[in-house]
CSV table of C-alpha atoms and ligand atoms in Angstrom, one decimal:
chain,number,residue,atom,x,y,z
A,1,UNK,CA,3.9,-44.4,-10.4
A,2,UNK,CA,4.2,-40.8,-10.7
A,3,UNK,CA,3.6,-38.0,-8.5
A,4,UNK,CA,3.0,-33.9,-8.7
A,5,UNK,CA,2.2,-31.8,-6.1
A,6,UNK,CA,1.9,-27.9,-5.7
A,7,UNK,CA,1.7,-25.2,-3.2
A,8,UNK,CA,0.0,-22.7,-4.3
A,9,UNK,CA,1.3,-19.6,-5.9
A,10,UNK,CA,4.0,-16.8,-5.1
A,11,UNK,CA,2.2,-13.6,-3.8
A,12,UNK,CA,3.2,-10.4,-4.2
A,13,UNK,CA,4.7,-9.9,-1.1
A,14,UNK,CA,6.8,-13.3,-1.0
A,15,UNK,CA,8.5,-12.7,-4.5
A,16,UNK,CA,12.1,-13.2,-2.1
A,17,UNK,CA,14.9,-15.3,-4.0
A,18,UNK,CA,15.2,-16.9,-0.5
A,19,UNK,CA,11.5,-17.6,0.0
A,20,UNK,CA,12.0,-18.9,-3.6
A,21,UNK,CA,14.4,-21.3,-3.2
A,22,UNK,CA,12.8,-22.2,0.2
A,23,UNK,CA,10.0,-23.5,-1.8
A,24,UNK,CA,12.0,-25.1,-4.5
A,25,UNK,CA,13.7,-27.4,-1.9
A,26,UNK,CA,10.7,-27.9,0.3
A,27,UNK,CA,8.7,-29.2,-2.5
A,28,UNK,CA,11.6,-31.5,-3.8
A,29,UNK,CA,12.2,-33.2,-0.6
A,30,UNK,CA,7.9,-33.4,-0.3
A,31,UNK,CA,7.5,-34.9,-3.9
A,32,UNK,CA,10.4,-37.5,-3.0
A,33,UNK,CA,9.3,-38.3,0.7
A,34,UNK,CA,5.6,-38.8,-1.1
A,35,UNK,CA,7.4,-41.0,-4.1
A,36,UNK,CA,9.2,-43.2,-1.5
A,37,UNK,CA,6.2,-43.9,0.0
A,38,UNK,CA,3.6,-44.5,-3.4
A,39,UNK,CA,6.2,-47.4,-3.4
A,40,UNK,CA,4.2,-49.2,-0.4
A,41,UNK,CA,1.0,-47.5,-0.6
A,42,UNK,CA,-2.0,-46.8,-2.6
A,43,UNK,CA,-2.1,-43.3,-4.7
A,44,UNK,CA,-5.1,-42.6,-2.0
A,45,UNK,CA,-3.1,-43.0,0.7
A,46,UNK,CA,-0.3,-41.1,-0.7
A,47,UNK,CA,-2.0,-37.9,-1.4
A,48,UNK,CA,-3.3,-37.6,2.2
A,49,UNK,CA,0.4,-38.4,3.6
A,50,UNK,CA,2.2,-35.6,0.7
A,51,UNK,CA,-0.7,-32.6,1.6
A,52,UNK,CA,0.2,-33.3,5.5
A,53,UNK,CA,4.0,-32.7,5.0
A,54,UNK,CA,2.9,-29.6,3.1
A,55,UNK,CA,0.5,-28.6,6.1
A,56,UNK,CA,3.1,-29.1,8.3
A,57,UNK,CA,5.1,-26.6,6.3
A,58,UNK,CA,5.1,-23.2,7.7
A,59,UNK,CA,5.9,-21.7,4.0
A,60,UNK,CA,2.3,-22.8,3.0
A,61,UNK,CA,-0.7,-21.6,3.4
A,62,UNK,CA,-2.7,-24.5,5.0
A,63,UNK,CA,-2.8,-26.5,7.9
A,64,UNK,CA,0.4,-24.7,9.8
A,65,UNK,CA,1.1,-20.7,8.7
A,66,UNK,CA,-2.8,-20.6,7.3
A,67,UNK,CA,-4.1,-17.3,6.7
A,68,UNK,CA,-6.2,-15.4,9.0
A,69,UNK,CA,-9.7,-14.3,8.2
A,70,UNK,CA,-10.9,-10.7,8.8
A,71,UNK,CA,-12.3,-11.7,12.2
A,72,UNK,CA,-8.5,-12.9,13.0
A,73,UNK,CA,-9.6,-16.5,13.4
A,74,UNK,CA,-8.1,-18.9,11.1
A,75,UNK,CA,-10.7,-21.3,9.3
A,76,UNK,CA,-9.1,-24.2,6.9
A,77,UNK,CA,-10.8,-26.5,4.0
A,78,UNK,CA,-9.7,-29.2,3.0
A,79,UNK,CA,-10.4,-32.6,0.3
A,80,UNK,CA,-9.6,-35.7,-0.8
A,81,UNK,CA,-10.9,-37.6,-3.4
A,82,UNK,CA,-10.5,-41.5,-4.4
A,83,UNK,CA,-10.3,-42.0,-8.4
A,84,UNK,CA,-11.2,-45.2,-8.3
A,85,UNK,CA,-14.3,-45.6,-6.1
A,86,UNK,CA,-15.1,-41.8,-7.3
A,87,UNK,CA,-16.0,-40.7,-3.4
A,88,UNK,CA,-14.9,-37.6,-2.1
A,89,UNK,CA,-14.8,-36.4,1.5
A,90,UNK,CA,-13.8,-33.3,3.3
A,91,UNK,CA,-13.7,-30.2,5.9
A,92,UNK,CA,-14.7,-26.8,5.1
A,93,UNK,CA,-13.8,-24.2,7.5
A,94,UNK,CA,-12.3,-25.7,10.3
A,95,UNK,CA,-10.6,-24.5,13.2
A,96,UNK,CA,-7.9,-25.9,15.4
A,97,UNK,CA,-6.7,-29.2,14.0
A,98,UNK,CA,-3.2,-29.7,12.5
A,99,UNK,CA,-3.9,-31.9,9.6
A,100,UNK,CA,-7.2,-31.2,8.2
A,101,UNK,CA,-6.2,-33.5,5.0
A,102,UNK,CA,-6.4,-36.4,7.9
A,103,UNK,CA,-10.2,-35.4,9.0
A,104,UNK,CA,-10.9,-35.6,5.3
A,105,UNK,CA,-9.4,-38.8,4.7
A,106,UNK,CA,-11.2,-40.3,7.8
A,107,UNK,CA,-14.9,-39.1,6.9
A,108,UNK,CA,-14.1,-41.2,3.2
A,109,UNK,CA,-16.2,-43.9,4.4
A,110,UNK,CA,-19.1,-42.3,6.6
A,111,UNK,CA,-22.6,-41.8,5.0
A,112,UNK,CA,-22.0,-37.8,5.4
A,113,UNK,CA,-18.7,-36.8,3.8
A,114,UNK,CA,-18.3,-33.1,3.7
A,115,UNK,CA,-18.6,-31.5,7.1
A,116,UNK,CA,-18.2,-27.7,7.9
A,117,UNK,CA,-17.3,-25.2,10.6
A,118,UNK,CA,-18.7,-26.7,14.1
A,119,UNK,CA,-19.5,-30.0,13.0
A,120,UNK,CA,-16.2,-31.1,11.5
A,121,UNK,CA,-14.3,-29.9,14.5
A,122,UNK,CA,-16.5,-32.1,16.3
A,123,UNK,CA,-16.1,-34.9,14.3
A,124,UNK,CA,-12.3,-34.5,14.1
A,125,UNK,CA,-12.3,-34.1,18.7
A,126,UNK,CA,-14.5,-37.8,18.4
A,127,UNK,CA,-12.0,-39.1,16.4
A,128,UNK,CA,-8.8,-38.1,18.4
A,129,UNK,CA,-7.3,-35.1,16.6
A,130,UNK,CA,-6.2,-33.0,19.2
A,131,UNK,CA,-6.6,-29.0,20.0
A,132,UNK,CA,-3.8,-27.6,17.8
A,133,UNK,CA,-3.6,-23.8,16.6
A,134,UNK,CA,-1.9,-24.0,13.0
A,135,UNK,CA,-1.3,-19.7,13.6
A,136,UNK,CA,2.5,-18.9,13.1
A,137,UNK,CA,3.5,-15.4,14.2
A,138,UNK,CA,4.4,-14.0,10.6
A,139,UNK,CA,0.3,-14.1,9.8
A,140,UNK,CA,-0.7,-12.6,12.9
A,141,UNK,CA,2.3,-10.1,12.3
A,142,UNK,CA,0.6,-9.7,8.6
A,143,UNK,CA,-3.1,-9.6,10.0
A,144,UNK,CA,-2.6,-7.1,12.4
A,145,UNK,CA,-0.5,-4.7,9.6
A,146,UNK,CA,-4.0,-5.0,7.5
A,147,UNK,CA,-1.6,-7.1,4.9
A,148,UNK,CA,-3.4,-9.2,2.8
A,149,UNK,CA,-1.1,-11.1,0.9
A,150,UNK,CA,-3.4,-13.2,-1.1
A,151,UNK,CA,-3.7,-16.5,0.2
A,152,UNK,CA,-2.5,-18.0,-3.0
A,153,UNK,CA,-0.7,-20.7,-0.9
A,154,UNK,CA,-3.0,-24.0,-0.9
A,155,UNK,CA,-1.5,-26.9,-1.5
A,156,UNK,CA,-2.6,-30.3,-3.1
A,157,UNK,CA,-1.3,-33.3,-4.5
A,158,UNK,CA,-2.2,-35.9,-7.2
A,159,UNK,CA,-0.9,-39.6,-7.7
A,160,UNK,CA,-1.3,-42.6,-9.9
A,161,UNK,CA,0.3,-45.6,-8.3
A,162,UNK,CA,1.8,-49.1,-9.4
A,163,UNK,CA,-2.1,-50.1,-10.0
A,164,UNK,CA,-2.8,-47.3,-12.2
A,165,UNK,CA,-5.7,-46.0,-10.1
A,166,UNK,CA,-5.9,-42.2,-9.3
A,167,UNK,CA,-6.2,-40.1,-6.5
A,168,UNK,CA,-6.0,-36.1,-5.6
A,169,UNK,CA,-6.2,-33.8,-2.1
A,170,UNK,CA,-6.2,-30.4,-1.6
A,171,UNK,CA,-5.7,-28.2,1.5
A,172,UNK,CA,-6.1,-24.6,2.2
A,173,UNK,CA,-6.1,-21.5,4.7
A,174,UNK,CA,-8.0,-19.4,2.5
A,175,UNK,CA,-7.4,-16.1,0.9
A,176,UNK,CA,-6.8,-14.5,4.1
A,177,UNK,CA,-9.0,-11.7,5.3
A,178,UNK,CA,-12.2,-13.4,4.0
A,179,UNK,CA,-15.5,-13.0,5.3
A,180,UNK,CA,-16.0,-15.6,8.2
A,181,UNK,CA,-18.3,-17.9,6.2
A,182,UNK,CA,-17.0,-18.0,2.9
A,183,UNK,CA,-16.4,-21.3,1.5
A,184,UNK,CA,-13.8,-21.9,-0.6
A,185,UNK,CA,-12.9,-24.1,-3.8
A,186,UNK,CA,-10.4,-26.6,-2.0
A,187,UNK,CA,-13.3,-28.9,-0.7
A,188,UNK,CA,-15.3,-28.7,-3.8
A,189,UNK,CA,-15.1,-30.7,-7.2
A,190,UNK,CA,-14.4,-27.5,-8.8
A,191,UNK,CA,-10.9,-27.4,-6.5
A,192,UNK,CA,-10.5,-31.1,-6.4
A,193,UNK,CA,-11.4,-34.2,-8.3
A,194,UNK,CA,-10.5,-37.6,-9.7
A,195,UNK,CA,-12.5,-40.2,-11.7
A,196,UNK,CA,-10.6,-43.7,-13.1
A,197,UNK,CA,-9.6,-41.6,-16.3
A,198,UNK,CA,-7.7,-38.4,-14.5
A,199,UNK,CA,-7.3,-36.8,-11.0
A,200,UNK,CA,-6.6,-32.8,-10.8
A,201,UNK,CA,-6.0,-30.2,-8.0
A,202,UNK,CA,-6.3,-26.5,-8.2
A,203,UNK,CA,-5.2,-23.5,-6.6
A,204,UNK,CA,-5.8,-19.5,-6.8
A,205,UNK,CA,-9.0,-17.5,-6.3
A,206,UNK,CA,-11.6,-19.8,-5.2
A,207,UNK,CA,-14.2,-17.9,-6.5
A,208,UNK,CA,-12.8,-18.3,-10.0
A,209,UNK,CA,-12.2,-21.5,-9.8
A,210,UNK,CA,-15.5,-22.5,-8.8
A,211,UNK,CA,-17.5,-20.2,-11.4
A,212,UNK,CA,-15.2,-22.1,-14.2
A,213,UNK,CA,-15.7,-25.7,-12.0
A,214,UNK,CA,-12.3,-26.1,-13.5
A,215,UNK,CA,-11.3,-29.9,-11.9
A,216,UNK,CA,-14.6,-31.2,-12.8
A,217,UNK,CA,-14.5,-29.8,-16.1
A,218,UNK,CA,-10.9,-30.9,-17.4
A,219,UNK,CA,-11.2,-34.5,-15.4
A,220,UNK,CA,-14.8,-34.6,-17.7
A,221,UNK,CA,-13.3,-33.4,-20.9
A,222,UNK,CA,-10.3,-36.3,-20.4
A,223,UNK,CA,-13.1,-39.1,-19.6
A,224,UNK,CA,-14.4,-38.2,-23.0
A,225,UNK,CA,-11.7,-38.8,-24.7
A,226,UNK,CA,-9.8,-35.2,-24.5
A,227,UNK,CA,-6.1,-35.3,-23.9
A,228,UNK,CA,-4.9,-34.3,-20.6
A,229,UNK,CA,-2.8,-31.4,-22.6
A,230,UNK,CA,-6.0,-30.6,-24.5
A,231,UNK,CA,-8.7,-30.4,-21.3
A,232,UNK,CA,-6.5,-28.3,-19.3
A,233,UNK,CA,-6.0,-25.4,-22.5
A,234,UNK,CA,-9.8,-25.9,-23.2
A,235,UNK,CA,-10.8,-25.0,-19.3
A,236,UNK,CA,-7.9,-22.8,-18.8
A,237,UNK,CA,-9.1,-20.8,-21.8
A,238,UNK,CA,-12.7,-20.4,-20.8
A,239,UNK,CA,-11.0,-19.5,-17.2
A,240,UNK,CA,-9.1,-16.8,-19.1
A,241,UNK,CA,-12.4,-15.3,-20.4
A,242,UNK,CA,-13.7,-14.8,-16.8
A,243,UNK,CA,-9.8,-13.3,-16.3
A,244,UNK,CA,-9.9,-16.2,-13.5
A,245,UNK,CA,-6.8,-16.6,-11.5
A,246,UNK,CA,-5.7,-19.9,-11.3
A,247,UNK,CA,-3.3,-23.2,-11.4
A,248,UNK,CA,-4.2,-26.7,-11.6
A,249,UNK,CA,-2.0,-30.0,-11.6
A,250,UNK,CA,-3.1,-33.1,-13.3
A,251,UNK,CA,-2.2,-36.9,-14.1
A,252,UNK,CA,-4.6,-39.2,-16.5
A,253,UNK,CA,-4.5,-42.7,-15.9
A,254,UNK,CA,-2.1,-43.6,-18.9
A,255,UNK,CA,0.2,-41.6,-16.0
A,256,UNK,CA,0.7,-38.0,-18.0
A,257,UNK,CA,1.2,-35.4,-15.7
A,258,UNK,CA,0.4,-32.0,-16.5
A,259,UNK,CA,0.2,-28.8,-15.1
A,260,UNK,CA,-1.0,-24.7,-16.2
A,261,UNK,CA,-1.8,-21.4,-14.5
A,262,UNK,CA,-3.8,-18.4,-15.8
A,263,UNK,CA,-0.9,-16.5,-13.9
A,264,UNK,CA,2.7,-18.2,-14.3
A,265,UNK,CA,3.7,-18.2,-10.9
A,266,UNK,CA,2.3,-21.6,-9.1
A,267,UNK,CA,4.7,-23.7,-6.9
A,268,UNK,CA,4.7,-27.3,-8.2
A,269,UNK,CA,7.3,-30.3,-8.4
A,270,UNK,CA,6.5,-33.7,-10.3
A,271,UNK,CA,8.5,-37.0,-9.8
A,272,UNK,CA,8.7,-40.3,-11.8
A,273,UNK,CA,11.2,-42.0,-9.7
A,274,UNK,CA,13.8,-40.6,-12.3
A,275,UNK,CA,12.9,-37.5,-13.0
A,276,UNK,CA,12.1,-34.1,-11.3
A,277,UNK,CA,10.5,-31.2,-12.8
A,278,UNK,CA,10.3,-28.2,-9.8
A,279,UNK,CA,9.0,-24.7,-10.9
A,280,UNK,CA,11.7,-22.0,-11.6
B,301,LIG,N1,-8.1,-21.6,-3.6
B,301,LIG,C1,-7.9,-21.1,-2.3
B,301,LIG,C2,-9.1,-20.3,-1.8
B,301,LIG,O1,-9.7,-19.6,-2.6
B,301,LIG,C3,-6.7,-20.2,-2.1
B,301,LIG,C4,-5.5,-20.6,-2.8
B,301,LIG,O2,-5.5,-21.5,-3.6
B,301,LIG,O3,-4.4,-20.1,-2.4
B,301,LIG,O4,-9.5,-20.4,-0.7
């Protein structure tokens, strides 16, 4: 059983030692929680439970303190994805719900798994989630001072538990200051996805991400017989030729956990049960 999670990446304007060692802590305590509870539960379920504490974390950008779009509504994506059945479901661009990793997680076994905008917020009112705005003052604050601080703060998660099977989400607010409409990486299988072999989330500038289809590449390269180590320098090279921005997290189903950015600042933590690697 292993676990790694991330939260996206330091911005510019976040570079504080206290913000820092907010982060640090908050994604120890996360990884742990998530750890304790792979002990019970399958890697599927897991994922889903570790991206809601991060959504519930007003340090990250998704689900609570998302970023605001340029029309000052804030619009959230969000996937999970089961390694072992190989089905993926998810939200993209929707408003008002806490968790939008839960709305994900329940459209895993409809006929129609990816929902947008309207539509999924429907879908999540059907299914009980309640009218909840995830806005903290600090973004409006930073929306209405024109400061775009990047996004850069999606979160995600990736498990293998005592089974060995595989699992991944991902949850975001965006890059902040997008154009209502865009769609970004976070519920695609460039930003999220898991086969039997290897389950990998990603973080950065969706548009990067997506043009490299950088999950679905390096979980590909490891199903043919690539190392984990191997995949992830492979795609992380041809992301450097499009001078992508970007961080992924990893495990292969032989339970190596690995992890790179095209820009060494991403947020992660890992835990074994014994040991704890968090990002310095
Ligand atoms: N990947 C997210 C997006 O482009 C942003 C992020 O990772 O922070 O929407």
């Amino acid at each position: 059983m292993k676990i790694i999670i991330h939260g996206g990446f330091f911005s510019e304007s976040d570079q504080s030692h206290e913000v820092k060692t907010a982060k640090q802590n908050s994604l120890k305590e996360i990884a742990e929680k998530a750890f304790q509870y792979l002990q019970t539960h399958s890697a599927f379920d897991t994922v889903a439970y570790a991206v809601s504490l991060l959504e519930d974390d007003p340090l990250y950008n998704a689900g609570i303190g998302s970023q605001i779009q340029s029309d000052g509504v804030i619009r959230m994506s969000a996937a999970i994805m089961n390694g072992e059945t190989q089905k993926l479901s998810g939200v993209i661009n929707i408003q008002n719900v806490k968790n939008p990793v839960f709305v994900a997680k329940d459209l895993i076994d409809e006929d129609d798994r990816v929902l947008g905008g309207n539509g999924a917020k429907k879908y999540a009112t059907e299914h009980g989630f309640e009218n909840f705005s995830t806005e903290i003052p600090q973004r409006r604050k930073e929306y209405e001072a024109k400061l775009n601080n990047g996004g850069k703060g999606t979160v995600g998660c990736v498990a293998i538990d005592k089974n060995g099977k595989l699992a991944v989400a991902t949850s975001t607010g965006g890059k902040g200051f997008e154009i209502p409409g865009r769609i970004s990486d976070s519920a695609t299988v460039a930003g999220n996805y898991a086969n039997e072999f290897c389950a990998v989330s990603c973080t950065g500038v969706g548009e990067d991400i997506v043009s490299n289809a950088t999950a679905a590449k390096i979980v590909t390269r490891v199903t043919d017989g690539m190392s984990l180590e191997t995949a992830f320098g492979k795609t992380f090279a041809e992301l450097k030729a499009i001078d992508g921005f970007a961080g992924a997290i990893g495990i292969d189903r032989n339970g190596n956990v690995y992890h790179q950015d095209s820009y060494p600042t991403m947020v992660f933590a890992s835990f074994d049960g014994e040991f704890f690697e968090v990002f310095s």
